[in-house]
Amino acid sequence: MQTATGARWWHTATGYQVYPRSFADSDGDGMGDVPGITGKLDHLADLGIGFIWLSPVYASPMADNGYDISDYRDIAPEFGTLDDFDRLVAQAHARGIGIVMDLVVNHCSAAHPWFRAARASRDAPEHDWFIWRDPAPGGGPPDDQRACFGGSAWLWVPEVGRYCYCHFSPEQVDLNWDTPALRAEIYDMMRWWVGRGIAGFRMDVISLIGKDVDARIYEEGPRLHAYLQEMHREVLAGRDLLTIGESWGVSRDTALLYCGRDRGELDMVFQFTHILEGWDEVLGKWRPRPFDLVAFKRVMDDWQETLADDGWNALFLSNHDLPRQVSRYGSERYRKDSAKALATVLHLMKGTPFVYQGEEIGMTNAGFTRIDQYRDLETLGHYSEQIAEGVSPGAFLEGAARFSRDNSRTPMQWNAGENAGFTSGTPWIGLAQGWPEVNVAADRADPGGVVAHYRRLIAMRKELPIVVHGRYRPFLRGNAQVMAYTRSLGAEVLAVIANLSEEPCMVELPAPMRVSGEALVATHGVRDLSAGEVTLAPYEALAVLGPEAAR
Ligand code: GLC
């Protein structure tokens, strides 16, 4: 509920993303499912999370693991039934956890009945729900636009003698948001899910829905905000739902257009500036640059500033499209310590943190070395394309080992038993390296484990208004080993500092960081920040709350 002071429930909540296919398998078919999630709710409740962002569970041919929906009002049979889903909502609710649905409406599956009708005849009412162009004058695709997952963006449909636009893959046909009947259908579907008791929507690549294909403007097209405002009026207004919009194109200049409090659009925008900063300018994620802490801090600081007084940040380092954060930003050698240090600096910023499954036990990248270990259509599509262009398989596999989406899609590691306790069958994708040591049971048995650290951080957000509302101020911005900032509220200040490197380091603290008070986080024992100088072990993290000292 919005209160007089503007407080919303998700300001103090932490989200947890479940990628259903890889979370927990209840029936032994090698794939996670909805009852599997319900069976693990106690783990999530114990962490203290407030909501689950549930990656798609809808009926789907699974070309993109569910981001290709063929029935928006049903559950994929391999994941369960609507009854299973209702049970998940109820059981989660009983533990104070909301279910946030993944809303994938930039495109639907080519197997969706809408598209089947649309492709059968130019006169079908659904025909206009998709984006069609005639062949080029000499035949062939209308132009050379490429799909994100490889190949042409144009799907030839002989029945109607036209090409259909597919931004991602030929299995994912773009919906034409300029058609009012389509929009009405989507809003109706959203209300139907709201009626089942969900807590909100994470909106997949929502910044694409206003695209202008002819002008090749995809992100933040001319009609995007008109459509989001209409969606808000039709579905969201007056309801206490959380809405998170995924946008790869949003910038500091446009962020508040989505999530400014008076805009009537979304609650927060899930932006990727800190991720994109680490990609090669030409080859993108397949040639990631080494992690550059100074550049990373600059991006994070900028976003804290942009959304300091209006809008709201979604805080995350990993998800189902990104590498494991320990492997990308931390150190597999200092696995637990780097998992904890990264979590500390992220969770104590202003915004709503998102934990991606397995992050809370410090899972690492998959460690795949052969192309046949990969399942992701993006990885496989780019592999074929790049090999055809002369890239060596070894070079591609090196990039994939660091940035393929499958790095974070390996089965959740529950225990040291068969298949890490994920399934009694054959897992749909191989397990990540290290699972016999890296699993929930082993981590929980360790008082200095990663789970315990996450539980503490998540509790701090609920208990301490300074974590939710405190003003953010970065320090030591040019230091390539340390991340340091303060949050201040009233007469209190919370100083947060972490060594994000494999070497010890000694730092001279600026006056506002010399806080003397209670150590809320002290991964290597309590240290005195008020002395003005501190030596931190590799991946040591501290957060100290005290009265505001010198300015
Ligand atoms: C989003 C999803 C990603 C998916 C794509 C197309 O980026 O997070 O997994 O492949 O949209 O739906």
XYZ file of C-alpha atoms and ligand atoms in Angstrom:
563
model
C 0.000 0.000 0.000
C 1.088 3.560 -0.698
C 1.038 5.327 2.651
C 0.990 9.048 3.333
C 4.781 9.026 3.422
C 5.018 7.214 0.098
C 6.287 3.948 1.606
C 5.628 0.832 -0.455
C 6.024 -2.763 0.705
C 8.782 -3.510 -1.765
C 10.990 -0.688 -0.468
C 12.002 -2.954 2.417
C 11.755 -6.230 0.502
C 14.388 -8.280 -1.264
C 13.483 -10.202 -4.407
C 14.634 -13.692 -5.370
C 14.633 -14.828 -8.968
C 13.664 -18.414 -9.685
C 14.540 -19.895 -13.078
C 12.031 -22.753 -12.849
C 13.689 -25.147 -15.251
C 16.820 -25.239 -13.078
C 15.521 -24.778 -9.536
C 14.058 -28.045 -8.208
C 12.605 -31.064 -9.986
C 9.772 -32.806 -8.136
C 8.960 -35.549 -10.653
C 12.295 -36.821 -11.931
C 12.013 -35.657 -15.552
C 15.277 -33.735 -15.229
C 13.578 -30.339 -15.359
C 12.601 -28.130 -12.465
C 8.886 -27.490 -11.952
C 6.311 -25.525 -9.958
C 5.807 -28.130 -7.177
C 9.612 -28.194 -6.913
C 9.565 -24.469 -6.101
C 6.775 -24.898 -3.560
C 8.869 -27.592 -1.888
C 11.747 -25.176 -1.407
C 9.811 -22.221 -0.012
C 11.201 -22.752 3.473
C 14.709 -22.079 2.194
C 13.487 -18.797 0.715
C 11.416 -17.853 3.756
C 14.447 -18.467 5.947
C 16.496 -16.121 3.764
C 13.835 -13.504 4.435
C 12.930 -12.558 0.885
C 9.730 -10.635 0.178
C 8.924 -11.786 -3.327
C 9.882 -14.272 -6.013
C 10.412 -13.111 -9.577
C 9.303 -16.252 -11.345
C 10.845 -16.642 -14.801
C 8.200 -17.897 -17.277
C 6.194 -20.996 -16.381
C 3.582 -20.568 -19.137
C 2.864 -23.124 -21.857
C 5.686 -22.887 -24.376
C 7.641 -24.898 -26.952
C 10.662 -23.832 -24.822
C 12.827 -22.636 -27.720
C 14.015 -19.916 -25.305
C 13.150 -21.836 -22.121
C 9.736 -20.251 -21.792
C 10.456 -16.759 -23.127
C 8.402 -17.985 -26.103
C 4.864 -18.352 -24.793
C 2.194 -20.328 -26.641
C -0.577 -19.922 -24.040
C -0.533 -16.978 -21.635
C -3.229 -18.527 -19.474
C -1.777 -21.947 -18.778
C 1.268 -23.560 -17.185
C 3.687 -25.634 -19.268
C 2.875 -29.319 -18.614
C 6.515 -30.039 -17.779
C 6.274 -27.386 -15.059
C 2.897 -28.466 -13.666
C -0.686 -27.225 -13.712
C -2.648 -24.127 -12.794
C -3.589 -25.897 -9.551
C 0.112 -26.315 -8.776
C 0.566 -22.629 -9.499
C -2.308 -21.637 -7.197
C -0.778 -23.778 -4.464
C 2.565 -22.034 -4.949
C 0.907 -18.627 -4.613
C -0.949 -19.703 -1.473
C 2.032 -21.392 0.163
C 4.291 -18.462 -0.638
C 1.686 -16.018 0.664
C 1.484 -17.986 3.920
C 5.203 -17.243 4.347
C 4.869 -13.559 3.489
C 6.281 -14.026 -0.018
C 4.619 -12.606 -3.130
C 4.869 -14.123 -6.610
C 5.910 -11.713 -9.356
C 5.125 -13.091 -12.809
C 7.403 -12.670 -15.801
C 5.333 -10.876 -18.413
C 6.702 -11.618 -21.877
C 4.637 -9.520 -24.257
C 7.113 -8.038 -26.692
C 6.714 -11.307 -28.581
C 4.942 -14.634 -28.337
C 5.818 -18.092 -29.583
C 5.372 -18.796 -33.288
C 3.261 -21.721 -32.025
C 0.752 -19.411 -30.288
C -2.779 -19.715 -31.732
C -2.696 -15.957 -32.429
C 0.198 -16.439 -34.789
C -1.268 -19.585 -36.318
C -4.383 -17.605 -37.199
C -2.326 -14.621 -38.327
C -0.174 -16.634 -40.689
C -3.098 -18.493 -42.227
C -4.688 -15.455 -43.817
C -4.169 -11.737 -44.304
C -7.849 -11.334 -43.444
C -7.663 -12.985 -40.031
C -8.265 -10.432 -37.253
C -5.008 -11.586 -35.624
C -2.974 -10.834 -38.750
C -2.462 -7.240 -37.637
C -1.253 -8.371 -34.232
C 2.145 -9.050 -35.834
C 4.574 -6.950 -37.871
C 4.522 -7.800 -41.601
C 6.473 -6.510 -44.581
C 6.415 -7.494 -48.229
C 9.476 -9.168 -49.759
C 12.166 -6.932 -51.257
C 11.480 -5.979 -54.903
C 13.681 -8.803 -56.246
C 12.386 -11.255 -53.613
C 13.949 -12.181 -50.265
C 13.701 -10.423 -46.906
C 12.651 -6.760 -46.910
C 16.011 -5.684 -45.478
C 19.094 -6.886 -43.644
C 17.926 -6.546 -40.030
C 19.362 -9.283 -37.803
C 17.743 -11.216 -34.959
C 19.398 -11.020 -31.525
C 19.936 -14.773 -31.337
C 21.369 -15.060 -34.868
C 20.101 -15.036 -38.447
C 17.704 -12.680 -40.204
C 15.024 -10.881 -38.230
C 12.528 -11.737 -40.991
C 10.549 -14.964 -40.982
C 9.109 -15.938 -44.380
C 5.481 -16.992 -44.197
C 4.507 -18.492 -47.552
C 0.773 -18.748 -46.721
C 0.431 -14.968 -46.818
C 3.452 -14.210 -49.010
C 4.931 -11.878 -46.414
C 7.762 -11.641 -43.931
C 7.111 -11.333 -40.208
C 9.452 -9.433 -37.865
C 11.197 -11.447 -35.099
C 13.486 -9.419 -32.876
C 15.001 -12.410 -31.054
C 14.541 -15.641 -33.061
C 12.138 -17.097 -35.627
C 10.431 -18.945 -32.761
C 9.637 -15.600 -31.081
C 7.397 -13.418 -33.243
C 7.037 -9.781 -32.279
C 3.619 -8.556 -31.256
C 2.355 -5.422 -32.946
C 1.539 -3.120 -30.058
C 0.008 -0.599 -32.440
C -3.089 -2.815 -32.612
C -5.613 -1.811 -29.931
C -7.292 -5.250 -29.894
C -3.967 -6.917 -29.065
C -3.294 -4.475 -26.258
C -6.771 -5.053 -24.833
C -6.157 -8.810 -24.899
C -2.853 -8.411 -23.039
C -4.390 -6.195 -20.373
C -7.184 -8.699 -19.915
C -4.658 -11.510 -19.502
C -2.742 -9.450 -16.936
C -5.939 -8.833 -14.924
C -6.587 -12.578 -15.042
C -3.219 -13.272 -13.362
C -3.802 -10.495 -10.865
C -7.048 -12.295 -9.998
C -5.005 -15.394 -9.129
C -3.304 -13.442 -6.368
C 0.077 -12.523 -7.798
C 2.127 -9.658 -6.351
C 3.213 -8.023 -9.591
C 4.963 -8.316 -12.924
C 8.545 -8.320 -14.139
C 8.170 -7.112 -17.697
C 10.484 -8.785 -20.168
C 12.295 -6.408 -22.585
C 9.431 -3.975 -22.088
C 11.409 -1.078 -23.579
C 11.002 -2.726 -27.009
C 7.217 -2.556 -27.268
C 7.088 0.901 -28.858
C 9.585 0.000 -31.590
C 9.634 1.414 -35.119
C 11.065 -1.382 -37.252
C 11.368 0.693 -40.427
C 13.381 3.353 -38.639
C 15.331 0.613 -36.830
C 14.465 2.172 -33.525
C 13.941 -0.756 -31.154
C 14.626 0.470 -27.645
C 12.471 3.285 -26.262
C 10.562 3.793 -29.482
C 8.147 6.656 -29.996
C 5.098 4.939 -28.495
C 6.669 3.130 -25.528
C 5.545 5.449 -22.766
C 2.051 5.930 -24.145
C 1.588 2.156 -24.009
C 3.016 1.834 -20.501
C 0.693 4.567 -19.300
C -2.262 2.875 -20.912
C -1.260 -0.445 -19.294
C -1.066 1.309 -15.963
C -4.555 2.770 -16.348
C -6.024 -0.521 -17.560
C -4.388 -2.956 -15.160
C -2.237 -1.473 -12.440
C -3.862 1.712 -11.149
C -5.369 1.373 -7.689
C -3.816 -2.054 -7.140
C -0.904 -2.745 -4.853
C 1.262 -4.501 -7.418
C 5.003 -4.311 -7.947
C 6.115 -3.634 -11.508
C 9.691 -4.012 -12.717
C 10.510 -3.152 -16.307
C 13.494 -4.764 -18.003
C 15.282 -2.264 -20.240
C 18.633 -2.696 -21.946
C 18.264 0.711 -23.574
C 17.371 2.956 -20.640
C 19.861 5.656 -19.736
C 20.168 8.035 -16.823
C 18.351 10.565 -18.992
C 15.324 8.360 -19.603
C 15.068 6.336 -16.369
C 12.511 8.576 -14.706
C 10.235 8.380 -17.730
C 9.561 4.776 -16.681
C 9.622 5.004 -12.913
C 9.151 8.631 -11.901
C 6.486 8.672 -9.188
C 4.133 10.948 -11.108
C 4.468 9.101 -14.436
C 1.855 6.381 -13.873
C 4.063 3.721 -15.505
C 6.322 1.346 -13.535
C 7.806 1.094 -10.050
C 11.353 0.364 -11.095
C 13.457 -0.129 -14.143
C 15.829 -3.092 -14.368
C 18.742 -1.534 -16.219
C 22.028 -2.978 -17.457
C 24.471 -0.088 -17.675
C 26.848 -1.747 -15.222
C 26.743 -4.959 -17.274
C 27.175 -3.316 -20.679
C 30.136 -1.369 -19.337
C 32.089 -4.648 -19.274
C 31.335 -5.718 -22.856
C 33.551 -5.261 -25.873
C 32.325 -2.412 -28.080
C 32.271 -4.562 -31.209
C 32.019 -8.181 -30.143
C 29.868 -7.542 -27.080
C 29.557 -10.164 -24.401
C 31.548 -12.824 -26.252
C 34.707 -10.793 -25.652
C 34.134 -9.390 -22.168
C 36.612 -6.887 -20.838
C 38.343 -7.717 -17.547
C 36.365 -6.437 -14.580
C 37.198 -2.782 -14.010
C 36.156 -1.788 -10.498
C 36.631 1.945 -11.002
C 34.362 1.969 -14.060
C 31.846 -0.277 -12.301
C 31.685 2.039 -9.282
C 31.188 5.041 -11.524
C 28.130 3.431 -13.126
C 26.652 2.294 -9.811
C 27.246 5.722 -8.233
C 25.641 7.453 -11.197
C 22.472 5.389 -10.863
C 22.301 5.961 -7.127
C 22.409 9.660 -7.864
C 19.925 9.548 -10.751
C 17.283 7.821 -8.662
C 18.132 9.406 -5.314
C 14.891 11.343 -4.902
C 12.483 9.868 -7.431
C 12.059 6.482 -9.085
C 13.681 3.420 -7.562
C 16.700 1.245 -8.345
C 16.594 -2.487 -9.007
C 19.902 -3.747 -7.600
C 21.417 -6.873 -9.115
C 24.642 -8.365 -10.387
C 23.399 -11.604 -11.898
C 20.345 -13.208 -13.436
C 19.477 -15.974 -15.912
C 21.020 -14.010 -18.797
C 24.299 -13.175 -17.059
C 27.347 -14.960 -15.695
C 27.600 -15.901 -12.035
C 28.693 -12.852 -10.072
C 31.479 -14.600 -8.159
C 33.038 -15.590 -11.490
C 32.520 -12.202 -13.109
C 33.142 -9.653 -10.349
C 34.647 -11.725 -7.569
C 37.112 -14.563 -7.330
C 36.569 -18.298 -7.542
C 39.653 -18.642 -5.347
C 38.038 -16.503 -2.641
C 34.613 -17.852 -3.513
C 32.764 -17.386 -0.233
C 34.474 -14.167 0.746
C 33.944 -12.567 -2.632
C 30.290 -13.692 -2.684
C 29.786 -11.997 0.675
C 31.709 -8.836 -0.176
C 29.784 -8.334 -3.433
C 26.472 -8.931 -1.683
C 27.395 -6.414 1.002
C 28.144 -3.538 -1.336
C 25.088 -4.255 -3.479
C 22.505 -4.848 -0.737
C 23.370 -1.774 1.279
C 22.713 0.587 -1.632
C 19.411 2.348 -2.132
C 16.939 0.256 -4.136
C 15.453 -3.221 -4.105
C 18.031 -6.015 -4.318
C 17.439 -9.123 -6.426
C 19.083 -12.414 -5.521
C 19.386 -14.862 -8.405
C 19.012 -18.521 -7.422
C 22.319 -20.012 -6.301
C 23.873 -16.612 -5.662
C 23.081 -17.068 -1.961
C 25.475 -20.045 -1.855
C 28.131 -18.429 -4.050
C 27.620 -20.589 -7.141
C 30.162 -20.099 -9.924
C 30.063 -20.281 -13.726
C 29.304 -23.632 -15.337
C 32.846 -24.416 -16.450
C 31.709 -25.857 -19.801
C 34.454 -26.498 -22.347
C 32.565 -28.053 -25.286
C 29.787 -26.629 -27.422
C 27.647 -29.752 -26.910
C 27.366 -28.885 -23.211
C 25.468 -25.698 -24.031
C 21.692 -25.543 -24.423
C 20.999 -21.804 -24.807
C 19.712 -20.817 -28.248
C 21.626 -17.545 -28.124
C 24.941 -19.320 -27.461
C 24.286 -21.917 -30.149
C 23.061 -19.327 -32.671
C 26.085 -17.087 -32.199
C 28.406 -20.080 -32.289
C 27.199 -21.055 -35.778
C 27.366 -17.458 -36.983
C 30.802 -16.705 -35.621
C 32.324 -19.994 -36.786
C 30.960 -19.248 -40.272
C 32.618 -15.834 -40.065
C 35.987 -17.444 -39.275
C 36.144 -17.176 -35.465
C 37.913 -20.257 -34.083
C 35.812 -22.610 -31.940
C 38.363 -22.252 -29.144
C 38.065 -18.474 -29.111
C 34.273 -18.646 -29.092
C 34.232 -21.226 -26.284
C 36.506 -19.034 -24.213
C 34.033 -16.169 -24.449
C 31.102 -18.507 -23.831
C 32.748 -19.917 -20.708
C 32.702 -16.390 -19.345
C 29.457 -14.941 -20.644
C 27.089 -17.597 -22.061
C 23.677 -17.420 -20.431
C 24.011 -21.110 -19.531
C 26.580 -20.183 -16.879
C 23.735 -19.253 -14.582
C 21.232 -21.835 -15.826
C 22.870 -24.967 -14.444
C 20.851 -26.824 -11.788
C 20.494 -25.308 -8.340
C 22.824 -27.113 -5.961
C 20.888 -28.309 -2.912
C 23.183 -30.953 -1.424
C 26.104 -33.264 -2.154
C 23.846 -36.136 -3.250
C 23.105 -37.301 -6.763
C 22.747 -34.382 -9.205
C 23.218 -32.021 -6.267
C 19.720 -32.915 -5.080
C 18.191 -31.128 -8.080
C 16.648 -34.178 -9.753
C 16.456 -37.939 -9.436
C 16.499 -38.125 -13.242
C 18.928 -36.814 -15.842
C 19.296 -33.035 -15.591
C 18.417 -31.142 -18.796
C 21.793 -29.362 -18.584
C 24.999 -30.382 -16.817
C 25.858 -29.301 -13.291
C 28.317 -26.495 -12.668
C 31.802 -27.238 -11.484
C 32.303 -27.586 -7.762
C 28.815 -28.670 -6.713
C 29.911 -31.318 -4.185
C 31.301 -28.489 -2.021
C 29.097 -25.660 -3.218
C 25.547 -26.473 -2.169
C 22.820 -25.311 0.189
C 23.339 -28.072 2.761
C 27.097 -27.509 2.980
C 26.738 -23.744 3.111
C 24.068 -23.824 5.804
C 26.280 -26.076 7.924
C 28.939 -23.321 7.939
C 28.251 -20.452 10.376
C 30.435 -18.289 8.155
C 28.503 -19.426 5.098
C 27.117 -17.284 2.323
C 23.462 -18.027 3.136
C 23.877 -16.675 6.662
C 25.415 -13.509 5.239
C 22.539 -12.954 2.815
C 20.017 -13.568 5.591
C 21.688 -10.833 7.625
C 21.732 -8.315 4.742
C 18.093 -9.023 3.881
C 17.097 -8.540 7.522
C 18.990 -5.234 7.729
C 16.841 -3.799 4.942
C 13.703 -4.677 6.878
C 14.971 -3.416 10.204
C 16.949 -0.287 9.400
C 15.359 2.700 7.646
C 18.850 4.002 6.851
C 19.356 1.050 4.469
C 16.084 1.867 2.730
C 16.129 5.652 2.685
C 19.620 6.862 3.600
C 21.334 9.268 1.231
C 24.149 7.635 -0.714
C 27.578 9.150 -0.973
C 30.518 7.381 -2.642
C 34.157 7.646 -1.545
C 37.554 6.456 -2.756
C 36.153 6.499 -6.283
C 39.519 6.193 -7.995
C 40.661 3.271 -5.804
C 40.850 0.125 -7.942
C 40.599 -2.324 -5.018
C 38.043 -0.867 -2.657
C 34.394 0.106 -2.872
C 33.312 2.523 -0.152
C 30.242 4.624 0.500
C 28.106 6.041 3.245
C 24.359 6.146 3.685
C 23.029 8.864 5.942
C 19.688 9.486 7.550
C 19.025 12.038 10.263
C 21.983 12.062 12.598
C 23.114 8.569 11.660
C 25.561 7.305 9.114
C 26.230 3.817 7.812
C 29.741 3.373 6.426
C 30.157 0.496 3.967
C 33.541 -0.625 2.742
C 34.772 -3.734 0.956
C 38.016 -4.884 -0.541
C 36.974 -6.325 -3.908
C 40.380 -7.686 -4.782
C 42.595 -10.706 -4.103
C 45.239 -8.556 -2.406
C 45.097 -7.047 1.066
C 44.927 -3.283 1.055
C 45.449 -0.410 3.382
C 43.323 2.692 2.936
C 43.211 6.135 4.413
C 39.551 6.846 5.143
C 38.028 10.210 4.312
C 36.541 11.916 7.363
C 32.842 11.015 6.746
C 33.750 7.312 6.663
C 35.452 7.389 10.063
C 32.410 6.095 11.847
C 32.581 4.726 15.316
C 29.691 2.512 16.308
C 28.093 -0.860 15.843
C 29.564 -3.207 13.214
C 26.519 -4.562 11.386
C 28.676 -6.492 8.938
C 32.227 -7.583 9.713
C 33.262 -10.532 7.575
C 36.753 -10.778 9.073
C 36.153 -9.410 12.551
C 35.419 -5.939 13.818
C 37.761 -3.136 12.790
C 37.926 0.414 13.971
C 37.050 2.782 11.149
C 37.309 5.815 13.404
C 41.101 5.422 13.463
C 41.110 6.837 9.946
C 43.153 4.071 8.462
C 42.156 0.503 7.881
C 43.775 -2.595 6.425
C 41.398 -4.990 4.725
C 42.013 -8.649 3.861
C 41.098 -9.879 0.356
C 37.323 -9.558 -0.051
C 36.798 -8.319 3.471
C 33.606 -6.300 3.937
C 32.444 -4.034 6.746
C 29.398 -1.944 7.516
C 29.440 0.252 10.587
C 26.512 2.288 11.905
C 27.146 5.252 14.114
C 26.477 8.920 14.736
C 27.377 11.257 11.934
C 30.958 12.448 12.493
C 32.902 15.050 10.571
C 31.585 16.147 7.197
C 14.873 -11.074 -21.869
C 15.011 -12.339 -21.069
C 15.790 -13.328 -21.879
C 15.023 -13.622 -23.134
C 14.718 -12.341 -23.913
C 13.664 -12.591 -24.942
O 16.075 -10.428 -22.057
O 15.559 -12.060 -19.823
O 16.060 -14.508 -21.171
O 15.737 -14.497 -23.967
O 14.219 -11.335 -23.074
O 12.445 -12.860 -24.319
